[in-house]
Coordinates of C-alpha atoms in Angstrom, one line a residue:
M1 CA -21.2 -23.0 -7.8
K2 CA -18.4 -24.6 -9.8
E3 CA -14.9 -23.2 -10.0
R4 CA -14.0 -21.5 -13.3
N5 CA -10.8 -20.9 -15.2
K6 CA -9.4 -17.5 -14.3
V7 CA -7.9 -15.2 -16.9
A8 CA -6.6 -11.7 -16.3
I9 CA -6.3 -9.5 -19.4
I10 CA -3.9 -6.7 -18.3
V11 CA -3.9 -3.8 -20.8
A12 CA -0.7 -1.8 -20.8
G13 CA -0.7 0.3 -23.9
G14 CA -0.1 3.8 -22.3
S15 CA 2.6 6.3 -23.1
G16 CA 4.4 8.7 -20.8
S17 CA 2.9 11.9 -22.3
R18 CA 0.8 13.0 -19.3
M19 CA 3.6 11.9 -16.9
Q20 CA 6.1 14.2 -18.7
S21 CA 8.2 11.2 -19.1
A22 CA 10.0 9.4 -22.0
V23 CA 9.3 6.1 -20.2
P24 CA 5.8 4.7 -20.6
K25 CA 4.0 5.0 -17.2
Q26 CA 3.6 1.3 -16.8
F27 CA 7.4 0.9 -16.6
L28 CA 8.1 3.8 -14.2
D29 CA 9.6 3.0 -10.8
L30 CA 7.2 2.5 -7.9
N31 CA 8.9 1.7 -4.6
G32 CA 11.8 -0.1 -6.3
K33 CA 9.9 -2.1 -9.0
P34 CA 8.1 -1.1 -12.2
V35 CA 4.4 -0.1 -11.9
L36 CA 3.4 -3.0 -14.0
Y37 CA 5.2 -5.5 -11.7
H38 CA 2.8 -4.6 -8.9
T39 CA -0.2 -5.0 -11.1
I40 CA 0.9 -8.4 -12.3
A41 CA 1.8 -9.6 -8.8
A42 CA -1.6 -8.7 -7.5
F43 CA -3.3 -11.0 -10.0
A44 CA -0.7 -13.8 -9.7
G45 CA -1.1 -13.7 -6.0
A46 CA -4.9 -13.7 -5.9
Y47 CA -5.4 -17.3 -7.2
A48 CA -2.8 -20.0 -7.8
D49 CA -4.5 -20.9 -11.1
M50 CA -4.7 -17.4 -12.5
R51 CA -3.6 -17.1 -16.1
I52 CA -2.3 -13.6 -17.1
V53 CA -2.5 -12.2 -20.6
L54 CA -0.4 -9.0 -20.9
V55 CA -1.5 -6.8 -23.9
L56 CA 0.9 -4.1 -25.0
P57 CA 2.6 -2.6 -28.0
E58 CA 5.1 -5.0 -29.6
A59 CA 7.8 -2.4 -29.2
H60 CA 7.3 -2.8 -25.4
F61 CA 7.8 -6.6 -25.2
E62 CA 11.4 -6.2 -24.3
S63 CA 10.6 -3.9 -21.4
A64 CA 7.9 -6.3 -20.3
E65 CA 10.4 -9.1 -20.1
K66 CA 12.5 -6.9 -17.8
V67 CA 9.5 -6.4 -15.6
L68 CA 9.0 -10.2 -15.4
S69 CA 12.6 -10.7 -14.4
H70 CA 11.7 -9.1 -11.0
F71 CA 9.7 -12.2 -10.2
A72 CA 11.5 -15.0 -8.3
R73 CA 9.1 -17.4 -10.1
R74 CA 7.7 -16.2 -13.4
P75 CA 3.8 -16.2 -13.3
D76 CA 1.7 -18.0 -16.0
I77 CA 1.8 -15.1 -18.5
T78 CA 1.4 -14.6 -22.2
L79 CA 2.4 -11.4 -24.1
V80 CA 0.0 -10.3 -26.8
K81 CA 0.3 -7.4 -29.2
G82 CA -2.1 -4.6 -28.6
G83 CA -4.4 -2.9 -31.1
D84 CA -5.2 0.7 -32.2
T85 CA -7.7 1.2 -29.4
R86 CA -8.5 -0.3 -26.0
F87 CA -11.3 -2.2 -27.7
H88 CA -9.0 -3.8 -30.2
S89 CA -6.3 -4.5 -27.6
V90 CA -8.8 -6.3 -25.3
K91 CA -10.2 -8.2 -28.3
N92 CA -6.7 -9.4 -29.1
G93 CA -6.2 -10.5 -25.5
L94 CA -9.5 -12.3 -25.4
Q95 CA -8.3 -14.7 -28.1
Q96 CA -6.2 -16.3 -25.3
A97 CA -9.1 -16.5 -22.8
G98 CA -10.7 -19.8 -23.8
A99 CA -14.1 -21.0 -22.7
D100 CA -15.7 -21.6 -19.3
A101 CA -13.6 -18.8 -17.8
V102 CA -14.0 -15.7 -15.5
V103 CA -12.2 -12.9 -17.4
F104 CA -10.8 -9.9 -15.6
V105 CA -9.9 -6.9 -17.7
H106 CA -7.6 -4.6 -15.8
D107 CA -5.6 -1.4 -16.4
G108 CA -1.9 -2.1 -16.2
V109 CA -1.4 1.2 -14.4
R110 CA -3.7 0.4 -11.5
P111 CA -1.0 -1.3 -9.4
L112 CA -2.7 -1.1 -6.0
I113 CA -5.5 -3.5 -6.8
S114 CA -6.0 -5.8 -3.8
T115 CA -6.4 -9.5 -3.6
A116 CA -9.7 -8.9 -1.8
L117 CA -11.2 -6.9 -4.7
I118 CA -10.0 -9.4 -7.3
R119 CA -11.8 -12.2 -5.4
S120 CA -14.9 -10.1 -4.8
C121 CA -15.1 -9.5 -8.6
Y122 CA -14.7 -13.2 -9.3
E123 CA -17.4 -14.3 -6.9
A124 CA -19.9 -11.6 -8.2
A125 CA -19.2 -12.5 -11.8
L126 CA -20.0 -16.2 -11.0
Q127 CA -23.3 -15.1 -9.6
Y128 CA -24.3 -12.2 -11.9
G129 CA -22.3 -12.7 -15.1
S130 CA -20.4 -9.4 -14.6
A131 CA -18.7 -7.4 -11.8
I132 CA -17.7 -3.8 -12.3
P133 CA -16.0 -2.1 -9.3
V134 CA -17.2 1.5 -8.6
I135 CA -16.6 4.1 -6.0
D136 CA -18.7 7.1 -5.0
M137 CA -18.1 10.6 -6.2
K138 CA -17.0 13.0 -3.5
D139 CA -16.9 16.3 -5.4
S140 CA -19.9 18.3 -6.5
I141 CA -20.4 18.0 -10.3
R142 CA -22.0 20.1 -12.9
E143 CA -23.3 19.3 -16.4
V144 CA -22.0 21.6 -19.1
Q145 CA -23.9 22.1 -22.4
G146 CA -22.4 24.9 -24.5
D147 CA -22.6 28.1 -22.4
V148 CA -25.1 26.7 -19.9
N149 CA -24.2 24.6 -16.9
R150 CA -26.3 23.1 -14.1
A151 CA -25.8 21.2 -10.8
V152 CA -26.6 17.5 -10.9
D153 CA -27.0 15.0 -8.1
R154 CA -23.7 13.2 -7.6
E155 CA -25.5 10.3 -5.8
K156 CA -26.8 9.2 -9.2
Y157 CA -23.2 8.7 -10.6
K158 CA -20.3 6.4 -9.8
I159 CA -16.6 6.4 -10.7
I160 CA -15.7 3.2 -12.7
Q161 CA -12.7 1.2 -11.9
T162 CA -11.2 -2.1 -13.1
P163 CA -10.9 -5.1 -13.1
Q164 CA -14.1 -5.3 -15.2
T165 CA -14.9 -8.9 -14.7
F166 CA -17.2 -11.2 -16.8
L167 CA -18.0 -14.7 -17.6
S168 CA -16.4 -15.6 -20.9
E169 CA -19.7 -16.5 -22.5
V170 CA -20.8 -12.9 -21.8
L171 CA -17.7 -11.0 -22.9
L172 CA -16.4 -13.0 -25.8
P173 CA -19.5 -12.7 -28.0
A174 CA -19.8 -8.9 -27.1
F175 CA -16.3 -8.4 -28.6
E176 CA -17.5 -9.8 -31.9
L177 CA -19.5 -6.6 -32.4
P178 CA -18.2 -4.0 -34.8
Y179 CA -16.1 -1.4 -33.1
D180 CA -17.9 1.8 -31.9
P181 CA -16.1 4.8 -30.6
L182 CA -18.6 4.8 -27.7
F183 CA -17.1 1.6 -26.4
T184 CA -15.0 3.3 -23.7
D185 CA -14.8 0.2 -21.5
E186 CA -15.8 -3.5 -21.4
A187 CA -19.1 -2.9 -19.6
T188 CA -20.2 -0.6 -22.5
V189 CA -19.5 -3.4 -25.0
A190 CA -21.4 -6.1 -23.0
E191 CA -24.3 -3.7 -22.4
R192 CA -24.7 -3.2 -26.2
L193 CA -25.5 -6.9 -26.4
G194 CA -28.3 -6.4 -23.8
H195 CA -26.4 -7.7 -20.7
R196 CA -27.2 -6.1 -17.4
I197 CA -24.1 -4.7 -15.7
H198 CA -23.6 -5.6 -12.0
L199 CA -21.7 -3.1 -9.9
V200 CA -19.6 -4.0 -6.9
A201 CA -17.8 -1.9 -4.3
G202 CA -14.4 -0.7 -5.6
E203 CA -11.5 0.6 -3.5
E204 CA -10.3 4.2 -3.0
A205 CA -6.7 3.0 -3.2
N206 CA -7.3 1.4 -6.6
I207 CA -6.1 4.5 -8.4
K208 CA -5.0 4.8 -12.0
I209 CA -1.6 6.3 -12.6
T210 CA -1.8 8.9 -15.3
K211 CA -0.1 12.0 -13.8
P212 CA 3.0 12.6 -11.7
L213 CA 1.0 13.2 -8.6
D214 CA -0.7 9.8 -8.9
L215 CA 2.7 8.1 -8.7
V216 CA 3.5 10.0 -5.5
I217 CA 0.2 9.0 -4.0
A218 CA 0.7 5.3 -5.1
A219 CA 4.1 5.3 -3.5
A220 CA 2.7 6.6 -0.2
L221 CA -0.2 4.0 -0.2
L222 CA 2.2 1.2 -1.0
G223 CA 4.5 2.2 1.7
E224 CA 1.7 1.9 4.2
R225 CA 0.9 -1.7 3.3

């Protein structure tokens, strides 16, 4: 199986609202460096030929440059202005992807992504066209419809993570579709074009930082590495 170009689209459009912080969560300190630094470093370190496209509001470009100043050697990175929704932000980033590539789309606030998972997604995407990392649900869940609720089998459900990884010839045409509010992630968009979605084992530590407690947990996990 031939090698492909590797492009990571890192989406970092969040605000600090749920963190009760004036600083957007991707720029908060995590063990001495910004959250976003750790995310970028993971992809830069996974493959020597990884190209990184960082998608974020134009107002955050200056903050992003400060993040990049933490690298002794600046990675191969392009800053791209985000859109009104995740769909539009990813679409803007994909304009930099090019053909014959494996494209990783990752949340900027998942800083604990491992090299092993990035490589696992790459290999699976080469074989199946897509690779979506998932983990099992541990809690009991109930379906709520109005005033009625019922227990459902958690074994039938998975928790979705990123990087959602695709061959460029799968993902780029999908993002030419008109926007639909039901497009909550890249897999949903590719699925709309009829592509079968391949799931791979994610990682418990690959958490998304959205609340103050998440930052505490991430700091503890990073300290153990």
